[in-house]
mmCIF file of C-alpha atoms in Angstrom:
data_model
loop_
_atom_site.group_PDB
_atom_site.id
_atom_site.type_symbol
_atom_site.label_atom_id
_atom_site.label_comp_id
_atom_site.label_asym_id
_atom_site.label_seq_id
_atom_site.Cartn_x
_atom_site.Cartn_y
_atom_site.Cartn_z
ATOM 1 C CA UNK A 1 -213.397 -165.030 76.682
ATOM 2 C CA UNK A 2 -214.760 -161.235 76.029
ATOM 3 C CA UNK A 3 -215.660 -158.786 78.763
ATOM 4 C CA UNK A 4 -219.439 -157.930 78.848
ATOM 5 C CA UNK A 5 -219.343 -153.940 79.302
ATOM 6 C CA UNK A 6 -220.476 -152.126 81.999
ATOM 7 C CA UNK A 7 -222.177 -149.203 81.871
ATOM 8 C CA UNK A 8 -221.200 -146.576 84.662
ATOM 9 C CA UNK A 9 -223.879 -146.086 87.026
ATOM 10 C CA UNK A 10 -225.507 -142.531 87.400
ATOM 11 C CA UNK A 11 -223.455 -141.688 90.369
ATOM 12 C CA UNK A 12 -220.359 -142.685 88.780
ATOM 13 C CA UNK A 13 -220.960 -140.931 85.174
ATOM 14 C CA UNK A 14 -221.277 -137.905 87.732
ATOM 15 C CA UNK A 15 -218.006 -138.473 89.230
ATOM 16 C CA UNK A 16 -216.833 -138.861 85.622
ATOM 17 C CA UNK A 17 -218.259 -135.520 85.041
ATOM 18 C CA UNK A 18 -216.898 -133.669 87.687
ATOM 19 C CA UNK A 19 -213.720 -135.024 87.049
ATOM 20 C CA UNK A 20 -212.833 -133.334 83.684
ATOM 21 C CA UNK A 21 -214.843 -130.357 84.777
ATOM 22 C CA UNK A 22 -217.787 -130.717 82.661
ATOM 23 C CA UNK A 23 -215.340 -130.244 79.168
ATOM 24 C CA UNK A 24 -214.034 -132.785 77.000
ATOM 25 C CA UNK A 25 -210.107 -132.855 78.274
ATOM 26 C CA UNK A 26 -209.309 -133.647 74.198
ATOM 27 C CA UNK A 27 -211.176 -130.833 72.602
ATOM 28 C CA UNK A 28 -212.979 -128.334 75.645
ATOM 29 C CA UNK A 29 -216.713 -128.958 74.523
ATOM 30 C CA UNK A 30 -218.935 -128.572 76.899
ATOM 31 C CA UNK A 31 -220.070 -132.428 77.845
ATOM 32 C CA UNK A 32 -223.287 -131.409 79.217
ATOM 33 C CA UNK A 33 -225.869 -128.510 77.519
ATOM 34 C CA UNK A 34 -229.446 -127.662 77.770
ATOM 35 C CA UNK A 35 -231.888 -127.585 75.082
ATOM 36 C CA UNK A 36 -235.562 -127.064 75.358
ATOM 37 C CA UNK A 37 -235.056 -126.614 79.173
ATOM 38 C CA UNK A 38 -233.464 -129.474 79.693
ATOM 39 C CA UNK A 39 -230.141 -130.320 80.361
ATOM 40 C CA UNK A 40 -228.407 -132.997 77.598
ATOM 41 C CA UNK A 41 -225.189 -134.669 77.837
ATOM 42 C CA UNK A 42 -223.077 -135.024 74.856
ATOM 43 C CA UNK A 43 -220.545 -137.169 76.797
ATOM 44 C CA UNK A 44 -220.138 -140.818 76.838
ATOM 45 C CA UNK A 45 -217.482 -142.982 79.299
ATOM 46 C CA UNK A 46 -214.658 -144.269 77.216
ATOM 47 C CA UNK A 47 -212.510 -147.199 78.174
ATOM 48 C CA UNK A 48 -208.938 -146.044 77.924
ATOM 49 C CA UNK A 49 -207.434 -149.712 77.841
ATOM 50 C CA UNK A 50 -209.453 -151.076 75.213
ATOM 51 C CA UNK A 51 -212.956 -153.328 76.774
ATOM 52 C CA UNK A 52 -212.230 -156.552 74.011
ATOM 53 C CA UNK A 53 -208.797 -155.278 72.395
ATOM 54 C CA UNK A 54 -208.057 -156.625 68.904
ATOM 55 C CA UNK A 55 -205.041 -158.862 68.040
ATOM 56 C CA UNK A 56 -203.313 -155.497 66.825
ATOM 57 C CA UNK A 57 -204.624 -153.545 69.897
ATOM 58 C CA UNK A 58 -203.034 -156.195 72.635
ATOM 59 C CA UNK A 59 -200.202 -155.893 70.212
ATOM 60 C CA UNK A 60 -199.251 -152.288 70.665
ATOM 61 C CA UNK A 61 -200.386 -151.881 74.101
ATOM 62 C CA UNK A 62 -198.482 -154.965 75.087
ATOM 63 C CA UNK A 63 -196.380 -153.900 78.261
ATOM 64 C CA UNK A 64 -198.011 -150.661 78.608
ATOM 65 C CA UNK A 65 -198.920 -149.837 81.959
ATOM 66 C CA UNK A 66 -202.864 -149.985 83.554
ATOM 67 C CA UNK A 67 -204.880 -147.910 85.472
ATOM 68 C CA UNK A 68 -206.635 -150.632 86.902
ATOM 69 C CA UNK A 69 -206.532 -154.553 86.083
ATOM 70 C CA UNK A 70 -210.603 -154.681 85.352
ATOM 71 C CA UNK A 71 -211.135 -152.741 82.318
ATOM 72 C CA UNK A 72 -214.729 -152.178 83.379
ATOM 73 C CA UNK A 73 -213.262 -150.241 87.195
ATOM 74 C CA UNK A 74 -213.838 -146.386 87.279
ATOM 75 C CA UNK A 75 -210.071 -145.521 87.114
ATOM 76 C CA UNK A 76 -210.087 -147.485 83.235
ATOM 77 C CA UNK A 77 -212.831 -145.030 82.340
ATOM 78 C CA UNK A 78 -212.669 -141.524 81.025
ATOM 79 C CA UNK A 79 -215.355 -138.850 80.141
ATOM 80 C CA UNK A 80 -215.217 -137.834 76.469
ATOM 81 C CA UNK A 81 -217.679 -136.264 73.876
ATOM 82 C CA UNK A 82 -219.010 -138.585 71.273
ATOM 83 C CA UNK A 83 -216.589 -137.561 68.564
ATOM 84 C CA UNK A 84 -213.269 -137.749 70.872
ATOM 85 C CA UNK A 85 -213.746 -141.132 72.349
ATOM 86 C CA UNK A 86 -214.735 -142.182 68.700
ATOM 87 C CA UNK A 87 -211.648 -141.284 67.194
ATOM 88 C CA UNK A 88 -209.688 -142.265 70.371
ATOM 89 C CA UNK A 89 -211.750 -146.050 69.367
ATOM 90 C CA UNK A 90 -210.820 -145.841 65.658
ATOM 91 C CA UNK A 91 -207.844 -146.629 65.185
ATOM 92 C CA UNK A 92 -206.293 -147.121 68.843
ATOM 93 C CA UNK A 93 -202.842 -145.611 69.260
ATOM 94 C CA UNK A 94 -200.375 -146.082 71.784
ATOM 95 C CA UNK A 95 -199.834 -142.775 72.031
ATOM 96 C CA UNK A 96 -202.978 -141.621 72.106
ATOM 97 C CA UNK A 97 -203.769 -144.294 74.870
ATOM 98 C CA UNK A 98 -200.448 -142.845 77.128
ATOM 99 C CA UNK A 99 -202.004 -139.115 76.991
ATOM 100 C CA UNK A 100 -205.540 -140.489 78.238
ATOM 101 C CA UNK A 101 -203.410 -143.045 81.121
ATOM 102 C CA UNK A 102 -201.126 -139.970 81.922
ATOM 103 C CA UNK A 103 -203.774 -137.662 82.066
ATOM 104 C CA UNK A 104 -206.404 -139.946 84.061
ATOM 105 C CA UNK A 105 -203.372 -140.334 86.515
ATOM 106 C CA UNK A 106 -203.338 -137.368 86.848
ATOM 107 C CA UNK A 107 -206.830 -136.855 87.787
ATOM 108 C CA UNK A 108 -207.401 -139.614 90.058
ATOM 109 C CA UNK A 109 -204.534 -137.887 91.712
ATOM 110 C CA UNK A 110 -206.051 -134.776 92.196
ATOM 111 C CA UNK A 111 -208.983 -136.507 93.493
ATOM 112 C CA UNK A 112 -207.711 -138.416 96.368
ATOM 113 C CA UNK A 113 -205.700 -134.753 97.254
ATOM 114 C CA UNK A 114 -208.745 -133.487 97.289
ATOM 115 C CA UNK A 115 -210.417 -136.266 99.450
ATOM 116 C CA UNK A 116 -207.900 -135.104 102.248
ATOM 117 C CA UNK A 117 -208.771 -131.372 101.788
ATOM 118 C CA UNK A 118 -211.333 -131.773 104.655
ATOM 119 C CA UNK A 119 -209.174 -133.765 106.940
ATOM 120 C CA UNK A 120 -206.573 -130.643 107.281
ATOM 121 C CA UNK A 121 -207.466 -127.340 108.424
ATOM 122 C CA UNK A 122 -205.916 -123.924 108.501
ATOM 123 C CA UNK A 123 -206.404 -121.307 110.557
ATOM 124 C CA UNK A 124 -209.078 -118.530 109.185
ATOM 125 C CA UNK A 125 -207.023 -115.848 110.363
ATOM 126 C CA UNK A 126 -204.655 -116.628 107.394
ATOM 127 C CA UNK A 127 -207.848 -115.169 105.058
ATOM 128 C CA UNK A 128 -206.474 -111.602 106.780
ATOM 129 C CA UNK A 129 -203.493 -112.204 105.477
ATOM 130 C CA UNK A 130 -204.668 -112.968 101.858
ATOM 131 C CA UNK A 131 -206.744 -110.524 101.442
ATOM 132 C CA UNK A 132 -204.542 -107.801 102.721
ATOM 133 C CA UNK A 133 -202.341 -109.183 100.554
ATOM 134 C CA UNK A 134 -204.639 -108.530 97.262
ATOM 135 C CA UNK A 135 -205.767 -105.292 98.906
ATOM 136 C CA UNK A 136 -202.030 -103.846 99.106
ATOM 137 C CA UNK A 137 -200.800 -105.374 95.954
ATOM 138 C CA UNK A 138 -202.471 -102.419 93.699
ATOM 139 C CA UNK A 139 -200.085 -100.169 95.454
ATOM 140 C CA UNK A 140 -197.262 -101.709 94.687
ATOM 141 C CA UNK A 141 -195.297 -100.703 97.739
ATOM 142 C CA UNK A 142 -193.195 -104.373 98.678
ATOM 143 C CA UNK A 143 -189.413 -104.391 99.681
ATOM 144 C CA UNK A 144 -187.861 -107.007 97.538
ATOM 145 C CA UNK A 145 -186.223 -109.816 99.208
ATOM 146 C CA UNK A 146 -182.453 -109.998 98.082
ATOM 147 C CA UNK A 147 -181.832 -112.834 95.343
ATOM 148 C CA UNK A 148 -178.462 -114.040 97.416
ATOM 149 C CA UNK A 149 -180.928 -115.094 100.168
ATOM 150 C CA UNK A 150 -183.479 -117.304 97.945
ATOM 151 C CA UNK A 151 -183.838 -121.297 99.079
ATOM 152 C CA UNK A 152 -185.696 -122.100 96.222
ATOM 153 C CA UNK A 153 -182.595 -123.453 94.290
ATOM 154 C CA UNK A 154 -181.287 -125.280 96.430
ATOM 155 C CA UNK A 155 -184.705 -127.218 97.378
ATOM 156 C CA UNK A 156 -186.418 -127.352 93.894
ATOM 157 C CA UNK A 157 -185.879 -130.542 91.407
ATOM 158 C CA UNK A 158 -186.685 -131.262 88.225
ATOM 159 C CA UNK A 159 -190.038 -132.216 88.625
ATOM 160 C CA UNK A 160 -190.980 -128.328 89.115
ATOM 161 C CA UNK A 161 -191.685 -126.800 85.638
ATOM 162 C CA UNK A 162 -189.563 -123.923 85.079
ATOM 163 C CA UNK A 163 -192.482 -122.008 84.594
ATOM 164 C CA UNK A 164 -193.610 -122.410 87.797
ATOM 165 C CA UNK A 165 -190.333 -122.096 89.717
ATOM 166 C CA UNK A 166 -189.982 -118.901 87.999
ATOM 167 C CA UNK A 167 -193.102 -117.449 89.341
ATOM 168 C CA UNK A 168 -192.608 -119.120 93.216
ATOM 169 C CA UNK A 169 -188.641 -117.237 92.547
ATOM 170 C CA UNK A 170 -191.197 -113.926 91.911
ATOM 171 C CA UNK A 171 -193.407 -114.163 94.260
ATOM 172 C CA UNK A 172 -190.545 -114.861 97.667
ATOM 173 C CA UNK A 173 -188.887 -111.948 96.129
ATOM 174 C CA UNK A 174 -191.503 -109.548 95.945
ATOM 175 C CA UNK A 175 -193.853 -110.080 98.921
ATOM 176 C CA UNK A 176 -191.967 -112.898 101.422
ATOM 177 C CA UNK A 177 -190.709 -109.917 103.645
ATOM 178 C CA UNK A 178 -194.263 -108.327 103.134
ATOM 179 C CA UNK A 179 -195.894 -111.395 104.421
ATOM 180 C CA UNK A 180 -193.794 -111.692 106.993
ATOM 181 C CA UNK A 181 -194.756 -108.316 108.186
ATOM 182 C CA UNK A 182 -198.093 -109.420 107.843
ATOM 183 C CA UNK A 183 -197.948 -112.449 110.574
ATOM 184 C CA UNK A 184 -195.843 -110.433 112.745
ATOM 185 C CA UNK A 185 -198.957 -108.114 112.960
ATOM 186 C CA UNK A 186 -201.215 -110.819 112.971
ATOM 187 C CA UNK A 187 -199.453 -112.700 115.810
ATOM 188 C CA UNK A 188 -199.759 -109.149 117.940
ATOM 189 C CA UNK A 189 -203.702 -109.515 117.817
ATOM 190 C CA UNK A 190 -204.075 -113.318 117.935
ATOM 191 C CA UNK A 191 -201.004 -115.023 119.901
ATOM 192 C CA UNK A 192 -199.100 -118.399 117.793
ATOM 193 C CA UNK A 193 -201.082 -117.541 114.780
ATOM 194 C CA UNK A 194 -197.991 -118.349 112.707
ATOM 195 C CA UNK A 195 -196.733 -120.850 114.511
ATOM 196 C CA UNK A 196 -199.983 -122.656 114.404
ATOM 197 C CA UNK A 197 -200.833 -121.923 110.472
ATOM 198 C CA UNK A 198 -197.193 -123.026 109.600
ATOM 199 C CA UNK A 199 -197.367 -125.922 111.608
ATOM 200 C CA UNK A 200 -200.584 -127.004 109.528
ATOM 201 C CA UNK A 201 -199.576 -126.201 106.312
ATOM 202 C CA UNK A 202 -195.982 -127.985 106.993
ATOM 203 C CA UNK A 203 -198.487 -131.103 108.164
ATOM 204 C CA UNK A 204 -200.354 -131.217 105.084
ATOM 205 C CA UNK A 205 -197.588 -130.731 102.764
ATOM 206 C CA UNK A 206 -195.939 -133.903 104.515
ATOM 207 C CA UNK A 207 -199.373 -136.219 103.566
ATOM 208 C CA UNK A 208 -198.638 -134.941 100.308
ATOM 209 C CA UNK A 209 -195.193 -135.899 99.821
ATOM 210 C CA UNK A 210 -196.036 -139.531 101.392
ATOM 211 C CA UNK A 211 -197.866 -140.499 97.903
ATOM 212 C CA UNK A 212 -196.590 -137.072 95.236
ATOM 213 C CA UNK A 213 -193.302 -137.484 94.205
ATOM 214 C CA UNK A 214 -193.609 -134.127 92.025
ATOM 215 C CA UNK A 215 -193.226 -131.150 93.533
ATOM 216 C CA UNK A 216 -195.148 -129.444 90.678
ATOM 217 C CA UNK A 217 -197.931 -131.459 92.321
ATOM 218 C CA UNK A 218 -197.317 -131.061 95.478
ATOM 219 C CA UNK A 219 -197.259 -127.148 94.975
ATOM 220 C CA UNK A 220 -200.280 -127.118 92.600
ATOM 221 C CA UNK A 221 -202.437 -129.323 95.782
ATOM 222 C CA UNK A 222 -201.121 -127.264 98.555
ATOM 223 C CA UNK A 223 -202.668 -123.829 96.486
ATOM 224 C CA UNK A 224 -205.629 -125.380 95.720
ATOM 225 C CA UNK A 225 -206.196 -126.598 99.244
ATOM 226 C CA UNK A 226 -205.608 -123.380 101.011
ATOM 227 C CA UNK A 227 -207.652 -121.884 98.211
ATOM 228 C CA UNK A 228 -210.706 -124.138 98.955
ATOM 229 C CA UNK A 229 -210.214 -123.888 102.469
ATOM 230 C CA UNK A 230 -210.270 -119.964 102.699
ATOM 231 C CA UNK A 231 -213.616 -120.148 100.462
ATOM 232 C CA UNK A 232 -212.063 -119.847 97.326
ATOM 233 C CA UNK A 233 -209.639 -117.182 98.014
ATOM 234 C CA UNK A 234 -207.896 -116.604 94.418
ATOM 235 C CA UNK A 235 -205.194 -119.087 93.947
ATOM 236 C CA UNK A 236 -202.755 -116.692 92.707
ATOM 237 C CA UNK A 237 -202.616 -115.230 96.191
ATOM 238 C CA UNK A 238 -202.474 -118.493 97.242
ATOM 239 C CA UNK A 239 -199.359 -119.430 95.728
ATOM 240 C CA UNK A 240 -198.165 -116.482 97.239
ATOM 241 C CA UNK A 241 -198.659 -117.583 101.173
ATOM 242 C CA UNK A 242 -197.054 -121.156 99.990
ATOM 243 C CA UNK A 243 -194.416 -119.280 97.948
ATOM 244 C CA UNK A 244 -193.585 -117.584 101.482
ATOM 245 C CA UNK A 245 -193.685 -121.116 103.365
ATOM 246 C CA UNK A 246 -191.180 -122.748 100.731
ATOM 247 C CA UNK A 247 -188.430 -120.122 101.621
ATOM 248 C CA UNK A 248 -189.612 -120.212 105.489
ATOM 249 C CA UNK A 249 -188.898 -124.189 105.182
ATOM 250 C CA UNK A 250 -192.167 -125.471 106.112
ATOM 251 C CA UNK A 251 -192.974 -126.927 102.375
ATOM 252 C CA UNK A 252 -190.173 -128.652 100.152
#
């Protein structure tokens, strides 16, 4: 018996949308334009496990894994410009079909981070902090935390890119003694400030951990999070302050 295709409602195309940032995630078009003053979308939802799969399709995708069990739920659909999900559709691949899974993972991950974003608060006094932070770092002037007393090694695993554990290694051992400067000072004007901020971020970071098992993740939600909640502060400053709370012990 064949599945009857449903169309995503309005609401959910937005949420489809949103997701992938308004670009196709296989080629970076723009999925929505305007014309004539009007805006157009170029975009349509593509099933990632295949709606009716052929004999060959069930064949190569036999054992693969599924975002969702109804091929017609939101978490089997993906946003995609015309010409992508066509050539994703013609012929199928199981490759092709493990970068859409892995990557639609990925962002229905993101998205239920996000969902908790609201539920977890940090202090505002921490937006001092970060700006002062992008303020002072055109002069330059930092004392460099020794190498001998980074934790970073011995807390990191292999799901943290080397890229990124490279520039967390950077940031502790530029600014972590200049941030820590920086809440001593702020916990002269405003008593517990730091005890209170690390406490939080050290609270959200565990909710994370409870459903992330990547620390790349983990690290990439907990800069986003303090980035959103300080009105978008810029994130590299961001991963700064949780740079500073992986070597103070509160995160990883």
């Amino acid at each position: 018996m064949s599945n009857t295709r449903r169309n995503p409602t309005d609401n959910e195309s937005a949420m489809l949308l949103s997701e992938v940032e308004n670009l196709c995630p296989l080629c970076s078009i723009t999925l929505m334009y305007e014309k004539s003053g009007q805006k157009k979308k170029r975009f349509e939802a593509a099933h990632i496990y295949p709606l009716n799969p052929t004999s060959i399709e069930a064949e190569i995708l036999k054992g693969e894994e599924r975002l969702h069990e109804d091929v017609n739920h939101l978490n089997n659909f993906i946003a995609l410009c015309r010409r992508c999900h066509k050539q994703f559709d013609h012929p199928r691949t199981v490759e092709e079909y493990r970068k859409l899974y892995n990557l639609k993972k990925m962002l229905i991950a993101r998205a239920e981070a996000r969902d908790k974003y609201h539920d977890y608060q940090i202090e505002l006094e921490i937006k001092q902090i970060i700006f002062k932070l992008i303020e002072d770092s055109h002069e330059g002037n930092f004392s460099a935390l020794g190498m001998n007393a980074l934790k970073l090694d011995e807390k990191s695993d292999d799901t943290l890119t080397g890229i990124t554990k490279r520039k967390i290694r950077n940031d502790i051992t530029d600014y972590y003694i200049y941030i820590r400067e920086q809440f001593t000072l702020l916990d002269k004007q405003e008593p517990d400030s730091f005890e209170l901020i690390a406490s939080q971020i050290r609270t959200f970071y565990l909710k994370l951990k409870k459903t992330e098992t990547s620390q790349q993740t983990v690290y990439e939600q907990l800069t986003e999070w303090l980035s959103k909640k300080t009105e978008n502060s810029t994130k590299d400053a961001c991963g700064i302050i949780i740079s500073f709370f992986i070597q103070n012990c509160e995160v990883f």
